[in-house]
CSV table of C-alpha atoms in Angstrom, one decimal:
chain,number,residue,atom,x,y,z
A,151,UNK,CA,177.4,-123.3,-4.3
A,152,UNK,CA,175.4,-123.3,-0.9
A,153,UNK,CA,175.5,-119.9,0.1
A,154,UNK,CA,173.8,-118.7,-3.0
A,155,UNK,CA,171.0,-121.0,-2.3
A,156,UNK,CA,170.9,-119.8,1.0
A,157,UNK,CA,170.8,-116.1,-0.1
A,158,UNK,CA,168.2,-117.2,-2.5
A,159,UNK,CA,165.8,-118.6,-0.1
A,160,UNK,CA,166.3,-116.1,2.6
A,161,UNK,CA,165.2,-112.7,0.1
A,162,UNK,CA,161.8,-114.0,-0.5
A,163,UNK,CA,161.4,-114.9,2.9
A,164,UNK,CA,162.4,-111.1,3.6
A,165,UNK,CA,160.3,-109.4,1.1
A,166,UNK,CA,156.7,-111.2,2.0
A,167,UNK,CA,157.3,-110.2,5.5
A,168,UNK,CA,157.6,-107.1,4.1
A,169,UNK,CA,154.7,-107.0,2.2
A,170,UNK,CA,152.8,-108.3,5.3
A,171,UNK,CA,154.1,-105.7,7.4
A,172,UNK,CA,153.5,-103.1,5.0
A,173,UNK,CA,149.6,-104.7,4.1
A,174,UNK,CA,149.0,-104.4,8.4
A,175,UNK,CA,150.2,-100.7,8.4
A,176,UNK,CA,147.4,-100.1,5.7
A,177,UNK,CA,144.4,-101.8,6.8
A,178,UNK,CA,145.6,-100.3,10.3
A,179,UNK,CA,145.4,-96.8,8.1
A,180,UNK,CA,142.0,-97.7,6.6
A,181,UNK,CA,140.5,-98.7,9.6
A,182,UNK,CA,141.3,-95.4,11.0
A,183,UNK,CA,140.2,-93.4,8.2
A,184,UNK,CA,136.9,-95.4,8.3
A,185,UNK,CA,136.5,-94.7,12.4
A,186,UNK,CA,137.0,-91.2,11.6
A,187,UNK,CA,134.5,-91.2,9.0
A,188,UNK,CA,132.1,-92.8,11.3
A,189,UNK,CA,132.9,-90.2,14.0
A,190,UNK,CA,132.2,-87.6,11.4
A,191,UNK,CA,128.7,-89.0,10.0
A,192,UNK,CA,127.4,-90.1,13.6
A,193,UNK,CA,127.8,-86.2,14.8
A,194,UNK,CA,126.1,-85.0,11.7
A,195,UNK,CA,123.3,-87.6,12.5
A,196,UNK,CA,122.8,-86.1,15.7
A,197,UNK,CA,122.8,-82.7,14.7
A,198,UNK,CA,120.6,-83.1,12.0
A,199,UNK,CA,118.1,-85.2,14.7
A,200,UNK,CA,118.4,-82.5,17.3
A,201,UNK,CA,117.7,-79.4,14.4
A,202,UNK,CA,115.2,-81.4,12.8
A,203,UNK,CA,113.0,-82.3,16.4
A,204,UNK,CA,113.6,-78.7,17.6
A,205,UNK,CA,112.2,-77.6,13.9
A,206,UNK,CA,109.4,-80.1,14.1
A,207,UNK,CA,108.3,-79.0,17.6
A,208,UNK,CA,109.1,-75.6,17.0
A,209,UNK,CA,107.0,-74.6,14.1
A,210,UNK,CA,103.6,-75.3,15.9
A,211,UNK,CA,105.0,-72.1,18.9
A,212,UNK,CA,105.3,-69.7,16.1
A,213,UNK,CA,101.5,-70.2,15.5
A,214,UNK,CA,98.8,-69.4,17.6
A,215,UNK,CA,95.1,-70.0,16.9
A,216,UNK,CA,93.2,-67.0,15.6
A,217,UNK,CA,89.5,-66.1,14.9
A,218,UNK,CA,88.6,-63.9,11.9
A,219,UNK,CA,86.5,-61.3,13.0
A,220,UNK,CA,85.2,-58.2,10.8
A,221,UNK,CA,84.5,-55.0,12.3
A,222,UNK,CA,82.4,-51.7,10.8
A,223,UNK,CA,84.2,-48.7,12.6
A,224,UNK,CA,82.3,-46.3,11.1
A,225,UNK,CA,79.3,-47.6,12.3
A,226,UNK,CA,81.0,-48.2,16.0
A,227,UNK,CA,81.5,-44.7,16.7
A,228,UNK,CA,85.2,-45.2,17.2
A,229,UNK,CA,87.1,-42.4,15.6
A,230,UNK,CA,90.4,-40.7,15.7
A,231,UNK,CA,93.3,-39.6,13.7
A,232,UNK,CA,97.3,-39.8,13.7
A,233,UNK,CA,97.3,-36.8,16.1
A,234,UNK,CA,94.8,-38.3,18.5
A,235,UNK,CA,96.3,-41.6,18.0
A,236,UNK,CA,99.7,-40.5,18.5
A,237,UNK,CA,102.0,-40.7,21.8
A,238,UNK,CA,101.5,-43.1,24.7
A,239,UNK,CA,97.9,-42.3,25.6
A,240,UNK,CA,96.6,-43.5,22.5
A,241,UNK,CA,95.4,-46.9,23.2
A,242,UNK,CA,93.8,-45.1,26.5
A,243,UNK,CA,92.1,-42.9,23.9
A,244,UNK,CA,90.5,-46.0,22.2
A,245,UNK,CA,89.9,-47.9,25.4
A,246,UNK,CA,87.8,-45.1,26.6
A,247,UNK,CA,86.1,-45.2,23.3
A,248,UNK,CA,84.5,-48.1,24.2
A,249,UNK,CA,86.8,-50.4,21.5
A,250,UNK,CA,86.9,-53.7,23.9
A,251,UNK,CA,83.1,-53.4,23.8
A,252,UNK,CA,82.7,-53.2,20.2
A,253,UNK,CA,85.3,-55.8,19.7
A,254,UNK,CA,83.2,-57.8,21.6
A,255,UNK,CA,79.7,-57.1,19.7
A,256,UNK,CA,81.4,-57.6,16.5
A,257,UNK,CA,82.7,-61.1,17.7
A,258,UNK,CA,79.5,-62.1,18.2
A,259,UNK,CA,78.0,-60.6,14.8
A,260,UNK,CA,80.7,-62.5,13.3
A,261,UNK,CA,80.8,-65.6,15.0
A,262,UNK,CA,78.0,-65.9,17.1
A,263,UNK,CA,77.5,-66.0,21.1
A,264,UNK,CA,78.7,-69.3,21.8
A,265,UNK,CA,82.0,-68.6,19.4
A,266,UNK,CA,82.4,-65.5,20.4
A,267,UNK,CA,83.4,-66.8,24.4
A,268,UNK,CA,86.3,-68.6,22.5
A,269,UNK,CA,87.7,-65.2,21.8
A,270,UNK,CA,90.7,-63.5,24.2
A,271,UNK,CA,89.6,-61.2,26.6
A,272,UNK,CA,92.5,-59.2,25.7
A,273,UNK,CA,91.9,-59.8,22.0
A,274,UNK,CA,91.0,-56.1,21.3
A,275,UNK,CA,94.3,-54.7,22.2
A,276,UNK,CA,95.7,-56.1,19.1
A,277,UNK,CA,92.8,-53.9,17.2
A,278,UNK,CA,94.0,-50.8,18.9
A,279,UNK,CA,97.3,-51.6,18.0
A,280,UNK,CA,96.6,-52.2,14.4
A,281,UNK,CA,94.6,-48.9,14.6
A,282,UNK,CA,97.1,-47.0,16.1
A,283,UNK,CA,99.7,-48.0,13.1
A,284,UNK,CA,97.5,-47.3,10.9
A,285,UNK,CA,94.7,-44.7,11.9
A,286,UNK,CA,93.1,-44.7,8.1
A,287,UNK,CA,91.6,-48.1,9.5
A,288,UNK,CA,88.8,-46.2,11.1
A,289,UNK,CA,87.4,-45.0,7.9
A,290,UNK,CA,85.9,-48.2,6.9
A,291,UNK,CA,85.3,-51.9,8.1
A,292,UNK,CA,88.0,-54.4,8.2
A,293,UNK,CA,88.6,-58.0,9.0
A,294,UNK,CA,90.9,-59.0,12.0
A,295,UNK,CA,92.3,-62.4,13.2
A,296,UNK,CA,92.3,-62.2,16.6
A,297,UNK,CA,93.7,-64.6,19.4
A,298,UNK,CA,91.3,-67.4,21.2
A,299,UNK,CA,91.1,-68.5,24.2
A,300,UNK,CA,93.7,-71.2,25.4
A,301,UNK,CA,90.7,-74.0,26.1
A,302,UNK,CA,89.6,-73.0,22.2
A,303,UNK,CA,93.3,-73.3,20.8
A,304,UNK,CA,93.5,-76.6,23.1
A,305,UNK,CA,90.6,-77.9,20.8
A,306,UNK,CA,91.9,-77.0,17.5
A,307,UNK,CA,94.7,-79.4,18.2
A,308,UNK,CA,92.4,-82.1,19.3
A,309,UNK,CA,92.1,-81.7,22.8
A,310,UNK,CA,90.1,-80.5,25.7
A,311,UNK,CA,86.4,-81.2,26.3
A,312,UNK,CA,84.2,-82.5,23.7
A,313,UNK,CA,82.0,-79.2,23.5
A,314,UNK,CA,85.3,-77.5,22.5
A,315,UNK,CA,86.5,-79.8,20.1
A,316,UNK,CA,83.1,-79.8,18.4
A,317,UNK,CA,83.4,-76.0,18.4
A,318,UNK,CA,86.7,-75.8,17.2
A,319,UNK,CA,85.8,-78.2,14.1
A,320,UNK,CA,83.1,-76.6,13.1
A,321,UNK,CA,84.6,-73.0,13.1
A,322,UNK,CA,87.5,-74.4,11.2
A,323,UNK,CA,85.4,-75.7,8.8
A,324,UNK,CA,83.6,-72.7,8.4
A,325,UNK,CA,86.9,-70.8,8.2
A,326,UNK,CA,87.1,-68.4,11.0
A,327,UNK,CA,89.6,-70.6,13.0
A,328,UNK,CA,92.9,-71.3,12.0
A,329,UNK,CA,96.5,-71.7,13.6
A,330,UNK,CA,98.4,-68.4,11.8
A,331,UNK,CA,102.0,-67.6,11.8
A,332,UNK,CA,102.0,-65.2,15.0
A,333,UNK,CA,104.6,-62.2,14.5
A,334,UNK,CA,103.7,-60.8,17.8
A,335,UNK,CA,105.9,-64.0,19.4
A,336,UNK,CA,109.0,-62.0,18.1
A,337,UNK,CA,107.8,-58.7,19.6
A,338,UNK,CA,106.0,-59.6,22.7
A,339,UNK,CA,107.2,-60.8,26.6
A,340,UNK,CA,106.3,-63.4,28.8
A,341,UNK,CA,102.7,-64.0,30.0
A,342,UNK,CA,100.9,-66.3,31.7
A,343,UNK,CA,98.6,-67.3,28.6
A,344,UNK,CA,100.4,-69.4,25.6
A,345,UNK,CA,98.4,-67.4,23.6
A,346,UNK,CA,100.1,-64.3,24.4
A,347,UNK,CA,103.8,-65.2,25.3
A,348,UNK,CA,106.4,-63.6,23.1
A,349,UNK,CA,110.1,-64.2,23.5
A,350,UNK,CA,111.5,-60.7,22.8
A,351,UNK,CA,111.6,-59.6,26.5
A,352,UNK,CA,114.1,-62.8,27.4
A,353,UNK,CA,115.4,-62.3,23.9
A,354,UNK,CA,116.8,-58.2,24.9
A,355,UNK,CA,117.4,-59.4,28.0
A,356,UNK,CA,120.1,-61.5,26.9
A,357,UNK,CA,121.3,-59.2,24.7
A,358,UNK,CA,121.7,-56.7,27.3
A,359,UNK,CA,123.9,-59.4,29.2
A,360,UNK,CA,126.4,-60.3,26.8
A,361,UNK,CA,126.6,-56.8,25.9
A,362,UNK,CA,127.7,-56.2,30.1
A,363,UNK,CA,129.2,-60.0,30.4
A,364,UNK,CA,131.7,-59.2,26.8
A,365,UNK,CA,132.6,-55.8,27.9
A,366,UNK,CA,134.0,-56.5,31.3
A,367,UNK,CA,135.5,-60.5,30.4
A,368,UNK,CA,137.2,-59.3,27.0
A,369,UNK,CA,139.5,-56.1,27.9
A,370,UNK,CA,140.3,-57.4,31.4
A,371,UNK,CA,140.6,-61.1,30.2
A,372,UNK,CA,142.9,-59.9,27.4
A,373,UNK,CA,145.2,-57.7,29.4
A,374,UNK,CA,145.9,-60.8,32.2
A,375,UNK,CA,147.1,-62.9,29.1
A,376,UNK,CA,149.0,-60.1,27.9
A,377,UNK,CA,150.7,-59.3,31.6
A,378,UNK,CA,151.1,-63.1,32.8
A,379,UNK,CA,152.7,-64.3,29.3
A,380,UNK,CA,154.7,-61.1,28.4
A,381,UNK,CA,155.6,-58.9,31.5
A,382,UNK,CA,155.1,-61.3,35.0
A,383,UNK,CA,157.8,-62.2,36.5
A,384,UNK,CA,158.6,-66.5,36.4
A,385,UNK,CA,158.1,-66.9,40.0
A,386,UNK,CA,156.1,-68.8,42.9
A,387,UNK,CA,153.5,-66.4,42.7
A,388,UNK,CA,152.4,-66.5,39.2
A,389,UNK,CA,152.7,-70.0,39.3
A,390,UNK,CA,149.8,-69.5,41.7
A,391,UNK,CA,147.9,-67.2,39.9
A,392,UNK,CA,147.7,-69.9,36.2
A,393,UNK,CA,147.1,-72.3,38.8
A,394,UNK,CA,144.0,-70.6,39.8
A,395,UNK,CA,143.0,-69.7,36.4
A,396,UNK,CA,143.1,-72.7,35.2
A,397,UNK,CA,141.1,-73.9,38.3
A,398,UNK,CA,138.1,-71.1,37.7
A,399,UNK,CA,138.1,-72.3,34.1
A,400,UNK,CA,136.7,-75.7,35.3
A,401,UNK,CA,134.5,-74.2,38.4
A,402,UNK,CA,130.8,-75.3,38.0
A,403,UNK,CA,129.0,-72.1,36.7
A,404,UNK,CA,126.3,-72.3,39.8
A,405,UNK,CA,129.6,-71.4,42.1
A,406,UNK,CA,129.6,-68.1,39.6
A,407,UNK,CA,126.1,-67.6,40.8
A,408,UNK,CA,126.4,-67.8,44.5
A,409,UNK,CA,129.4,-65.4,43.9
A,410,UNK,CA,127.5,-63.1,42.1
A,411,UNK,CA,124.5,-63.6,44.9
A,412,UNK,CA,127.2,-62.9,47.8
A,413,UNK,CA,129.3,-59.9,46.2
A,414,UNK,CA,127.5,-58.0,43.6
A,415,UNK,CA,123.9,-57.9,44.9
A,416,UNK,CA,125.1,-57.1,48.6
A,417,UNK,CA,126.8,-54.1,46.7
A,418,UNK,CA,124.0,-53.1,44.3
A,419,UNK,CA,120.6,-54.8,46.4
A,420,UNK,CA,118.0,-52.8,44.0
A,421,UNK,CA,119.3,-54.3,40.8
A,422,UNK,CA,118.7,-57.9,41.6
A,423,UNK,CA,117.6,-59.6,38.0
A,424,UNK,CA,119.4,-56.8,36.4
A,425,UNK,CA,121.5,-57.6,33.1
A,426,UNK,CA,124.0,-55.4,34.9
A,427,UNK,CA,124.3,-57.8,37.7
A,428,UNK,CA,123.7,-60.8,35.2
A,429,UNK,CA,126.9,-59.9,33.0
A,430,UNK,CA,128.7,-59.3,35.6
A,431,UNK,CA,128.1,-62.6,37.2
A,432,UNK,CA,128.7,-64.2,33.7
A,433,UNK,CA,131.7,-61.9,33.0
A,434,UNK,CA,133.6,-63.7,36.0
A,435,UNK,CA,132.6,-67.6,34.3
A,436,UNK,CA,134.3,-65.9,31.2
A,437,UNK,CA,137.1,-64.3,32.1
A,438,UNK,CA,138.9,-67.6,32.9
A,439,UNK,CA,138.4,-69.0,29.3
A,440,UNK,CA,139.4,-65.5,27.7
A,441,UNK,CA,142.8,-65.8,29.3
A,442,UNK,CA,143.6,-69.3,29.0
A,443,UNK,CA,143.0,-68.9,24.9
A,444,UNK,CA,144.5,-65.6,25.3
A,445,UNK,CA,147.3,-67.0,26.5
A,446,UNK,CA,148.0,-69.8,24.0
A,447,UNK,CA,147.4,-67.3,20.9
A,448,UNK,CA,150.2,-65.3,22.3
A,449,UNK,CA,152.6,-67.9,22.8
A,450,UNK,CA,151.9,-68.8,19.2
A,451,UNK,CA,153.1,-65.6,17.8
A,452,UNK,CA,156.7,-66.5,16.4
A,453,UNK,CA,159.4,-65.1,19.1
A,454,UNK,CA,161.1,-63.8,15.4
A,455,UNK,CA,158.2,-61.2,15.3
A,456,UNK,CA,159.3,-60.0,18.5
A,457,UNK,CA,162.7,-60.1,18.2
A,458,UNK,CA,162.3,-58.1,15.1
A,459,UNK,CA,160.4,-55.4,15.7
A,460,UNK,CA,163.1,-54.9,19.0
A,461,UNK,CA,165.7,-54.7,16.1
A,462,UNK,CA,164.3,-51.8,14.4
A,463,UNK,CA,164.0,-49.4,17.5
A,464,UNK,CA,160.5,-50.5,19.2
A,465,UNK,CA,160.1,-49.9,22.4
A,466,UNK,CA,158.5,-53.4,24.4
A,467,UNK,CA,155.2,-51.9,24.9
A,468,UNK,CA,154.8,-50.9,21.0
A,469,UNK,CA,156.0,-55.1,20.5
A,470,UNK,CA,152.9,-56.1,22.3
A,471,UNK,CA,150.3,-53.8,21.3
A,472,UNK,CA,151.4,-53.6,17.6
A,473,UNK,CA,152.8,-56.5,16.7
A,474,UNK,CA,151.9,-59.5,19.2
A,475,UNK,CA,148.8,-58.6,20.1
A,476,UNK,CA,147.6,-57.8,16.3
A,477,UNK,CA,148.7,-61.5,15.3
A,478,UNK,CA,147.0,-63.1,18.8
A,479,UNK,CA,144.1,-61.3,18.2
A,480,UNK,CA,142.3,-64.1,15.9
A,481,UNK,CA,143.1,-66.7,18.4
A,482,UNK,CA,141.9,-64.8,21.6
A,483,UNK,CA,138.6,-64.1,19.4
A,484,UNK,CA,138.5,-67.8,18.9
A,485,UNK,CA,138.5,-68.5,23.1
A,486,UNK,CA,136.1,-65.2,23.1
A,487,UNK,CA,133.5,-67.5,20.9
A,488,UNK,CA,133.6,-70.2,23.3
A,489,UNK,CA,133.3,-68.3,26.3
A,490,UNK,CA,130.2,-66.2,25.2
A,491,UNK,CA,128.4,-69.2,23.8
A,492,UNK,CA,128.9,-71.3,27.3
A,493,UNK,CA,127.7,-67.8,28.8
A,494,UNK,CA,124.5,-67.3,26.4
A,495,UNK,CA,123.2,-71.0,27.8
A,496,UNK,CA,123.9,-70.9,31.4
A,497,UNK,CA,120.8,-70.8,33.6
A,498,UNK,CA,122.1,-72.2,36.8
A,499,UNK,CA,124.0,-68.6,37.9
A,500,UNK,CA,121.5,-66.6,36.8
A,501,UNK,CA,118.8,-68.2,38.5
A,502,UNK,CA,120.9,-67.8,41.8
A,503,UNK,CA,120.6,-63.7,41.2
A,504,UNK,CA,116.5,-63.5,40.8
A,505,UNK,CA,116.5,-63.5,37.0
A,506,UNK,CA,113.7,-65.6,37.0
A,507,UNK,CA,111.2,-63.3,37.7
A,508,UNK,CA,107.9,-63.0,35.6
A,509,UNK,CA,109.2,-59.7,33.6
A,510,UNK,CA,105.7,-59.2,31.3
A,511,UNK,CA,107.6,-56.1,29.7
A,512,UNK,CA,110.8,-55.9,28.2
A,513,UNK,CA,113.7,-54.4,29.9
A,514,UNK,CA,114.4,-50.9,29.5
A,515,UNK,CA,118.2,-50.8,30.3
A,516,UNK,CA,121.0,-52.8,31.8
A,517,UNK,CA,119.3,-52.3,35.5
A,518,UNK,CA,115.6,-53.0,34.8
A,519,UNK,CA,114.0,-56.2,35.7
A,520,UNK,CA,114.5,-58.8,33.4
A,521,UNK,CA,115.1,-62.5,32.3
A,522,UNK,CA,117.0,-63.9,29.4
A,523,UNK,CA,116.4,-66.8,26.8
A,524,UNK,CA,117.7,-70.1,28.9
A,525,UNK,CA,116.2,-69.4,31.9
A,526,UNK,CA,112.8,-68.0,30.0
A,527,UNK,CA,112.9,-71.8,28.6
A,528,UNK,CA,113.5,-73.3,31.4
A,529,UNK,CA,110.7,-71.8,32.8
A,530,UNK,CA,108.3,-72.6,29.8
A,531,UNK,CA,109.1,-76.3,29.8
A,532,UNK,CA,108.1,-76.2,33.3
A,533,UNK,CA,104.4,-75.6,32.5
A,534,UNK,CA,101.8,-78.0,32.0
A,535,UNK,CA,99.8,-76.8,29.2
A,536,UNK,CA,100.7,-78.2,25.7
A,537,UNK,CA,101.1,-74.3,23.9
A,538,UNK,CA,103.8,-73.8,26.8
A,539,UNK,CA,105.9,-76.5,25.0
A,540,UNK,CA,105.8,-75.7,21.7
A,541,UNK,CA,106.6,-72.2,22.6
A,542,UNK,CA,109.5,-73.5,24.3
A,543,UNK,CA,110.6,-75.3,21.2
A,544,UNK,CA,110.0,-71.9,19.2
A,545,UNK,CA,112.3,-70.1,21.8
A,546,UNK,CA,114.9,-72.6,21.9
A,547,UNK,CA,115.3,-72.1,17.8
A,548,UNK,CA,115.4,-68.6,18.8
A,549,UNK,CA,118.6,-69.7,20.8
A,550,UNK,CA,120.1,-71.5,18.4
A,551,UNK,CA,119.5,-68.7,15.7
A,552,UNK,CA,121.4,-65.9,18.2
A,553,UNK,CA,124.4,-68.1,19.2
A,554,UNK,CA,124.7,-68.5,15.0
A,555,UNK,CA,124.6,-65.1,14.3
A,556,UNK,CA,126.8,-64.4,17.8
A,557,UNK,CA,129.3,-67.3,16.0
A,558,UNK,CA,128.8,-65.9,12.6
A,559,UNK,CA,129.9,-62.2,14.0
A,560,UNK,CA,132.7,-63.5,15.7
A,561,UNK,CA,134.5,-65.9,12.7
A,562,UNK,CA,133.9,-62.7,10.4
A,563,UNK,CA,135.9,-60.5,12.7
A,564,UNK,CA,138.6,-63.0,13.1
A,565,UNK,CA,138.9,-63.8,9.8
A,566,UNK,CA,139.1,-60.1,8.9
A,567,UNK,CA,142.2,-59.7,11.7
A,568,UNK,CA,143.9,-63.2,10.9
A,569,UNK,CA,147.3,-62.2,9.4
A,570,UNK,CA,149.9,-65.1,8.3
A,571,UNK,CA,154.0,-64.7,8.6
């Protein structure tokens, strides 16, 4: 009788203890889910703040202050047709005919002498570009939106002297001065004035540099990963190589810049600040990342794939290149994305090899002087003029979009080649 009482007393106690442990485990699981959700929300909030701040500051960077000027070409004496205004000498032809003086004259007619002084001295080049693109403009009178000077552009934003601000307010009220979208920002190169700068020179330099980086780092990195994982004997020498590759992946990027300065510029002294040298330097930095990710992707291929291929008579080389490499390619592309994204945003190694030069024209090829987007952003951010600050934000947006395009292309290729087993 006493044993029955004891057992009925112990059973509820054990059940209660089990319930407490179960409730504690559920509570820990809820806390873990809450912590994970909080981390995601914080990350999203920081990303939204970053993109919002860049977009807010960068919108003005895609605009410039412009004055509206009407030009009567038949009365000006400027003439030409599609034949005479074709080729590299078209701009000089219009200059010889006096287009700069004609633009200055009609600026005074449209704006007055005081306001005409606020028009950029290079504004006639915009008119010339429009005429060269469409010579039929010379047959009539047309209105052009021409860039203002830096002082008048700053006055339009409420900066500068009281006289400039008063002039800007008057012209804005008359509808002759406004901030308009500047498509030339995407087609011009660097300049000394925020009203004249463009991003195409640096963007083209980045594209050429990334092409060199990819052509060098990707095949060498993949072949090195295949050799180390499939062919290299497991001895002390390969252990040293593996440790060296892992260490290279963590070396500060400026060290690779010093290496490029000491080696590549010593071999090619005439190619300073060229995309060829920049791409070779960034390839050294990107290669260890591709090798490490490539080895991990190759390891992830099941051994049964290799055994099955060998069983049906494939040679070891065919096993690697017909079976293992295609299955590992998505993982290799993921590592390449990471490496190329890191290379795209690097500044320090490129500064070491001279890619911070003032380049007023886009590069013609891999050996022409050039700069890249991160370096261009760095140089503009060091300027005092507020116009350059806005241009810097706009350039950051272009850099982010360029990175998104690269990642999107890589993800598409990864999904296309991905196979399941």
